[in-house]
mmCIF file of C-alpha atoms in Angstrom:
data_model
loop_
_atom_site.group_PDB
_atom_site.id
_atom_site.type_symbol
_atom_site.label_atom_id
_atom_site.label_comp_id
_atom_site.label_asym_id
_atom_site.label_seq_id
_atom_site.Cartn_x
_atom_site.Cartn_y
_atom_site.Cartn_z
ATOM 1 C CA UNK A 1 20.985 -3.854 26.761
ATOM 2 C CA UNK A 2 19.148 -1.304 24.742
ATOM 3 C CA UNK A 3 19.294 -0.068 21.076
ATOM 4 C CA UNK A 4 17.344 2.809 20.061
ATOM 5 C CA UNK A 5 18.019 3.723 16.259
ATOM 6 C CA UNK A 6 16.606 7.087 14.439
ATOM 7 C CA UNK A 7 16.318 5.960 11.051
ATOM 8 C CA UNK A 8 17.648 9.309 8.239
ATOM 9 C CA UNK A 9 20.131 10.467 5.943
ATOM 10 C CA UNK A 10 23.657 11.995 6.468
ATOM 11 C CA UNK A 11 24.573 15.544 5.780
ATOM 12 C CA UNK A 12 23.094 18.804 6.119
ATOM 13 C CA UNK A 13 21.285 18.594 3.081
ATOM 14 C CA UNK A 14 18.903 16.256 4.677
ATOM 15 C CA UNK A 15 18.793 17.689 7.966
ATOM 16 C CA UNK A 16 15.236 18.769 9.293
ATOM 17 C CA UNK A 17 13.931 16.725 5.963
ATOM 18 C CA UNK A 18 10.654 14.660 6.606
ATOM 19 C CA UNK A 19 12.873 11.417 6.708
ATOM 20 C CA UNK A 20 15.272 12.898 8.918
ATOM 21 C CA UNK A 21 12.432 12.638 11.808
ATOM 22 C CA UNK A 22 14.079 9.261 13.269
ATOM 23 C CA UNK A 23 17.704 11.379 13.776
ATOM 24 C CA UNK A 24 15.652 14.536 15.671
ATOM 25 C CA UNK A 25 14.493 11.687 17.970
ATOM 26 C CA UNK A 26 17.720 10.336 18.610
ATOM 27 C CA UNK A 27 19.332 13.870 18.760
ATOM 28 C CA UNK A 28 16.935 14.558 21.305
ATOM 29 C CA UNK A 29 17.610 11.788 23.639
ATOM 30 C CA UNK A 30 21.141 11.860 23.442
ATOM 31 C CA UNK A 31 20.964 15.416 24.668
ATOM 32 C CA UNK A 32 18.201 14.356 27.570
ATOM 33 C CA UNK A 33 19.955 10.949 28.713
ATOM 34 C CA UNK A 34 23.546 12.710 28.135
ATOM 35 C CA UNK A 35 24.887 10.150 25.887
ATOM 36 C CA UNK A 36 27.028 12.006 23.531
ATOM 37 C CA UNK A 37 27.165 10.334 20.186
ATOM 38 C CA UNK A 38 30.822 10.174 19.509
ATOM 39 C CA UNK A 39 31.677 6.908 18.055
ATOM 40 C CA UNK A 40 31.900 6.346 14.290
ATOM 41 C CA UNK A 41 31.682 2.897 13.328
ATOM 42 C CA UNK A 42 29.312 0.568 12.130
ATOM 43 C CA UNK A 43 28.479 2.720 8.960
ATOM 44 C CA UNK A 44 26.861 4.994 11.369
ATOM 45 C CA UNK A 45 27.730 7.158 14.760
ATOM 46 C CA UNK A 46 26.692 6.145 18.018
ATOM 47 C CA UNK A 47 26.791 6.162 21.574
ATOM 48 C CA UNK A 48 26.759 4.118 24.763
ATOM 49 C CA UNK A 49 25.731 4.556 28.427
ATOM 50 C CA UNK A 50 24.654 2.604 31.587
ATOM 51 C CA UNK A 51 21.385 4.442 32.728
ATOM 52 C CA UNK A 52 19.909 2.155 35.913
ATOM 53 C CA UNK A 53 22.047 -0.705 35.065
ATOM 54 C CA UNK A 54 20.955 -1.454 31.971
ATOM 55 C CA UNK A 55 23.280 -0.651 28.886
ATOM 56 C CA UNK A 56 21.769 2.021 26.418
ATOM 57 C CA UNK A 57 23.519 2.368 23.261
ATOM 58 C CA UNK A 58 21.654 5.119 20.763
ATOM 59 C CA UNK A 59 22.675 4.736 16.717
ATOM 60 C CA UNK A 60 22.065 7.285 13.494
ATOM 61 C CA UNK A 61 23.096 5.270 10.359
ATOM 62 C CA UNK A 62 24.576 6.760 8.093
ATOM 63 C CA UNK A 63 24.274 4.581 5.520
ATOM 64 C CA UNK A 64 21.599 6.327 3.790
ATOM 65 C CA UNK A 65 17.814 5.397 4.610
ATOM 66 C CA UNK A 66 17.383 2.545 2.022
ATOM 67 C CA UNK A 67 20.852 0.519 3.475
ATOM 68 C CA UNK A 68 19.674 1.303 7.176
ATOM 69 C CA UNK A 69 20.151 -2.692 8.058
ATOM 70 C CA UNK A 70 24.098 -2.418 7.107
ATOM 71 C CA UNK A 71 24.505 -0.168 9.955
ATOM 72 C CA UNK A 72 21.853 -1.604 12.393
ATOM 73 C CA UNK A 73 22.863 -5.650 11.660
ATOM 74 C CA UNK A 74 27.141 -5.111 12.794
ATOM 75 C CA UNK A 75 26.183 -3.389 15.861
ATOM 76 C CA UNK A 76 24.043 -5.766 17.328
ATOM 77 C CA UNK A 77 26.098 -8.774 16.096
ATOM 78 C CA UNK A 78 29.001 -6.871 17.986
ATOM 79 C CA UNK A 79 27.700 -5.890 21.103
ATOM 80 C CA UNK A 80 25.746 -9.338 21.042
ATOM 81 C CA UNK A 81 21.828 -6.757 20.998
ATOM 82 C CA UNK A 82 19.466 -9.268 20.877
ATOM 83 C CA UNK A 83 16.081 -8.264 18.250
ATOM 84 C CA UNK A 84 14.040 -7.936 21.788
ATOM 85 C CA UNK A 85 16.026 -5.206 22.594
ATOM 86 C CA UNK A 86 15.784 -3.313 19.305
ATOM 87 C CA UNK A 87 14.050 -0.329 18.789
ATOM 88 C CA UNK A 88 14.008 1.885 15.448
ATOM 89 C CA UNK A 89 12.512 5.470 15.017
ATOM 90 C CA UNK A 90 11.284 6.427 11.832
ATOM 91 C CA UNK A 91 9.344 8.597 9.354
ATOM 92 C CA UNK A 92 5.756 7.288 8.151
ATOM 93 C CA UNK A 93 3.528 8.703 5.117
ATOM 94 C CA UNK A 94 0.535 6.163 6.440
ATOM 95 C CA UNK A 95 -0.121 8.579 9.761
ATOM 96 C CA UNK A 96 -1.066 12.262 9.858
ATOM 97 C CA UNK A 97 1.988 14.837 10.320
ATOM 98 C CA UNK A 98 2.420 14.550 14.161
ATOM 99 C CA UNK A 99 0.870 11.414 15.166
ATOM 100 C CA UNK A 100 2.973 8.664 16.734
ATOM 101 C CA UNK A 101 2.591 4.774 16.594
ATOM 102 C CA UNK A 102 4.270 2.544 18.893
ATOM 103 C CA UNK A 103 4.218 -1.159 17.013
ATOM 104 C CA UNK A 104 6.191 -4.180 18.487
ATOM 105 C CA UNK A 105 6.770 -5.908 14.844
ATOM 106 C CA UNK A 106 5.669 -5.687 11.310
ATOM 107 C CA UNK A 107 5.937 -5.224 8.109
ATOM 108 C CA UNK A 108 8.198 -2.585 5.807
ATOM 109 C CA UNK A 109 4.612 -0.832 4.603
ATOM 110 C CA UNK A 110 6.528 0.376 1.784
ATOM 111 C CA UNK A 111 9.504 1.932 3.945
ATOM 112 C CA UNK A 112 12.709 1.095 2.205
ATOM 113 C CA UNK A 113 15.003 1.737 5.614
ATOM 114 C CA UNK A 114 12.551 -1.003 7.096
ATOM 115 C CA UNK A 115 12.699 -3.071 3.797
ATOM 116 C CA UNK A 116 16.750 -3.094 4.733
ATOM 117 C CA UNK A 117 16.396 -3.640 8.551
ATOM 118 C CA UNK A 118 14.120 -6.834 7.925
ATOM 119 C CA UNK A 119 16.599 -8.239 5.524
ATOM 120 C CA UNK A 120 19.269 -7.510 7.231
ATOM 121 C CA UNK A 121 18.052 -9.071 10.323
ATOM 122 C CA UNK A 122 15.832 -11.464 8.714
ATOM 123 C CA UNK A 123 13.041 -10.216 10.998
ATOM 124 C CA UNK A 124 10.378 -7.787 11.414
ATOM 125 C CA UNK A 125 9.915 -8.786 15.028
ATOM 126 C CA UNK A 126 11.664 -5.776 16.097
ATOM 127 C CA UNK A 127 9.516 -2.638 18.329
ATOM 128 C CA UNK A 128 9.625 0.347 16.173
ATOM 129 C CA UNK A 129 7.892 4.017 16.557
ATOM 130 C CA UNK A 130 6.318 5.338 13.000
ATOM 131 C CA UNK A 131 6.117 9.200 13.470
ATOM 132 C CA UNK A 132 3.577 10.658 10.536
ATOM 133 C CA UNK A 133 4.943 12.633 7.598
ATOM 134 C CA UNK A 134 1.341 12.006 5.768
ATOM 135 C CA UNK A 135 1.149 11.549 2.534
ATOM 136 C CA UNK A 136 2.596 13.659 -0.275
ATOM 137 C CA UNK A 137 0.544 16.666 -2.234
ATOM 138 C CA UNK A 138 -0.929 15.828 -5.777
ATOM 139 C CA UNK A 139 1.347 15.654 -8.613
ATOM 140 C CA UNK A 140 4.513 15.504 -5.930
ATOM 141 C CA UNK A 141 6.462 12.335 -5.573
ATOM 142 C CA UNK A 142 7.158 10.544 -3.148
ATOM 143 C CA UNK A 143 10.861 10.877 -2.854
ATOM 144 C CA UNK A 144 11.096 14.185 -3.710
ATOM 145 C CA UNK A 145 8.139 14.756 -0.468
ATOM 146 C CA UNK A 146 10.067 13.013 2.404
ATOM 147 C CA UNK A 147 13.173 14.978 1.680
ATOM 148 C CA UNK A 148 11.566 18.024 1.853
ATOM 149 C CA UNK A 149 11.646 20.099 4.907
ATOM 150 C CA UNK A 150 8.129 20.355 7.127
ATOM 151 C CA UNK A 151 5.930 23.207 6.182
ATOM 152 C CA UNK A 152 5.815 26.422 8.847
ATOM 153 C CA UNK A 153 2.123 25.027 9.989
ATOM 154 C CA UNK A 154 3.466 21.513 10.797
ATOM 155 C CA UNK A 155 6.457 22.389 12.767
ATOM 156 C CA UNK A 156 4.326 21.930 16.274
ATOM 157 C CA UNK A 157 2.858 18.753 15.580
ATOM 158 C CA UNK A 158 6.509 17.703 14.597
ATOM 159 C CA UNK A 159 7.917 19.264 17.747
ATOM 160 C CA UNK A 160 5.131 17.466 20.027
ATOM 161 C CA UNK A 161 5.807 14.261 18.274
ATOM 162 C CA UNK A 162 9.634 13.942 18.282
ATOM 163 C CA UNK A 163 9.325 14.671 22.211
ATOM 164 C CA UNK A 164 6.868 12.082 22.511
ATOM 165 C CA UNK A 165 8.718 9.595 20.852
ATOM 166 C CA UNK A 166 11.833 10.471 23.067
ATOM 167 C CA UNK A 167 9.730 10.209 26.091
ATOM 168 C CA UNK A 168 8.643 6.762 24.907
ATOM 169 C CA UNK A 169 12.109 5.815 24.030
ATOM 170 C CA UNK A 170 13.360 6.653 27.531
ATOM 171 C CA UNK A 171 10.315 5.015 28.990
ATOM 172 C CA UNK A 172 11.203 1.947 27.030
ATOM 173 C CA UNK A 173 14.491 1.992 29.209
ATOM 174 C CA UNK A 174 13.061 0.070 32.135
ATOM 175 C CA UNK A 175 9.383 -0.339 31.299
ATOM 176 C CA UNK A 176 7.950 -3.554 29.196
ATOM 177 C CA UNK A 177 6.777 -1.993 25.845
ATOM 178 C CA UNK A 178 3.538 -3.141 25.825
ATOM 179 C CA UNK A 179 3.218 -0.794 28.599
ATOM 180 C CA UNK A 180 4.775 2.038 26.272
ATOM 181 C CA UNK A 181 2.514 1.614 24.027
ATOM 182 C CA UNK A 182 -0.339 1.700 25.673
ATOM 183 C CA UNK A 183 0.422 4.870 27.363
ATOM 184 C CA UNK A 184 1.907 6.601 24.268
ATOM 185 C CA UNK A 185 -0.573 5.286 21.406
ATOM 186 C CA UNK A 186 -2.482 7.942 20.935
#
């Protein structure tokens, strides 16, 4: 079993926002892998499919970023997910607009979805890809820069990065993640 999560918020007020990056991810794979995401439960909407035998369930909370865990905690205790099988998509200010980083635990850096997932789970030994958002202009807060949308010159780099963070996400499917990483680190 397999859960990929795009961390974001609900609505179409947030929708090609800077934190929304985890739910393009997710979008994209459930378009690629044809798993439609038609079940709303677990404070979120998900879906599930057997891809080579192996159970691959794709989630967009939608309990706002900063409650991410109450969405991501019920399904796993549900469909018995253990952490090793975890795998959460998600905005980072820390990395360049466009980069990717493949980690297989850590901390929240700051992240307040993250913050919720580790104490929800009571773990930051989950695998997680940190797309970058960079950091916010002078005088702009933070806040009010990840719910922006990207500017015109960044929407390439954002492109290239949400497909290869769906590429590693399918990868992940039935290779070991160190592998993953290694190939998708950049």
């Amino acid at each position: 079993m397999k859960l990929i999560v795009g961390l974001g918020n609900p609505g179409r007020k947030y929708e090609d926002t800077r934190h929304n990056i985890g739910f393009k991810v997710i979008d994209q794979l459930s378009e690629k892998l044809g798993i439609e995401l038609d079940n709303k439960k677990f404070n979120g909407i998900y879906g599930k499919k057997n891809i080579e035998g192996e159970s691959i369930f794709l989630l967009k909370p939608y309990t706002y970023m900063n409650l991410s865990g109450e969405s991501v905690r019920p399904i796993m205790d549900y469909f018995d997910i253990p952490l090793e099988d975890l795998l959460v998509v998600y905005d980072d200010l820390d990395l360049p607009v466009g980069k990717i980083r493949l980690r297989q635990k850590g901390s929240a850096g700051g992240h307040n979805g993250i913050k919720s997932l580790i104490a929800h789970l009571n773990s930051q030994d989950f695998k997680r890809i940190r797309i970058g958002v960079d950091r916010p202009p002078s005088g702009m807060s933070v806040p009010d820069y990840v719910l922006s949308r990207f500017r015109k010159e960044e929407e390439d780099q954002i492109k290239n990065a949400v497909n290869k963070s769906a590429a590693a996400s399918e990868k992940w499917i039935n290779t070991p993640f160190l592998e993953v990483m290694n190939e998708f680190n950049q």
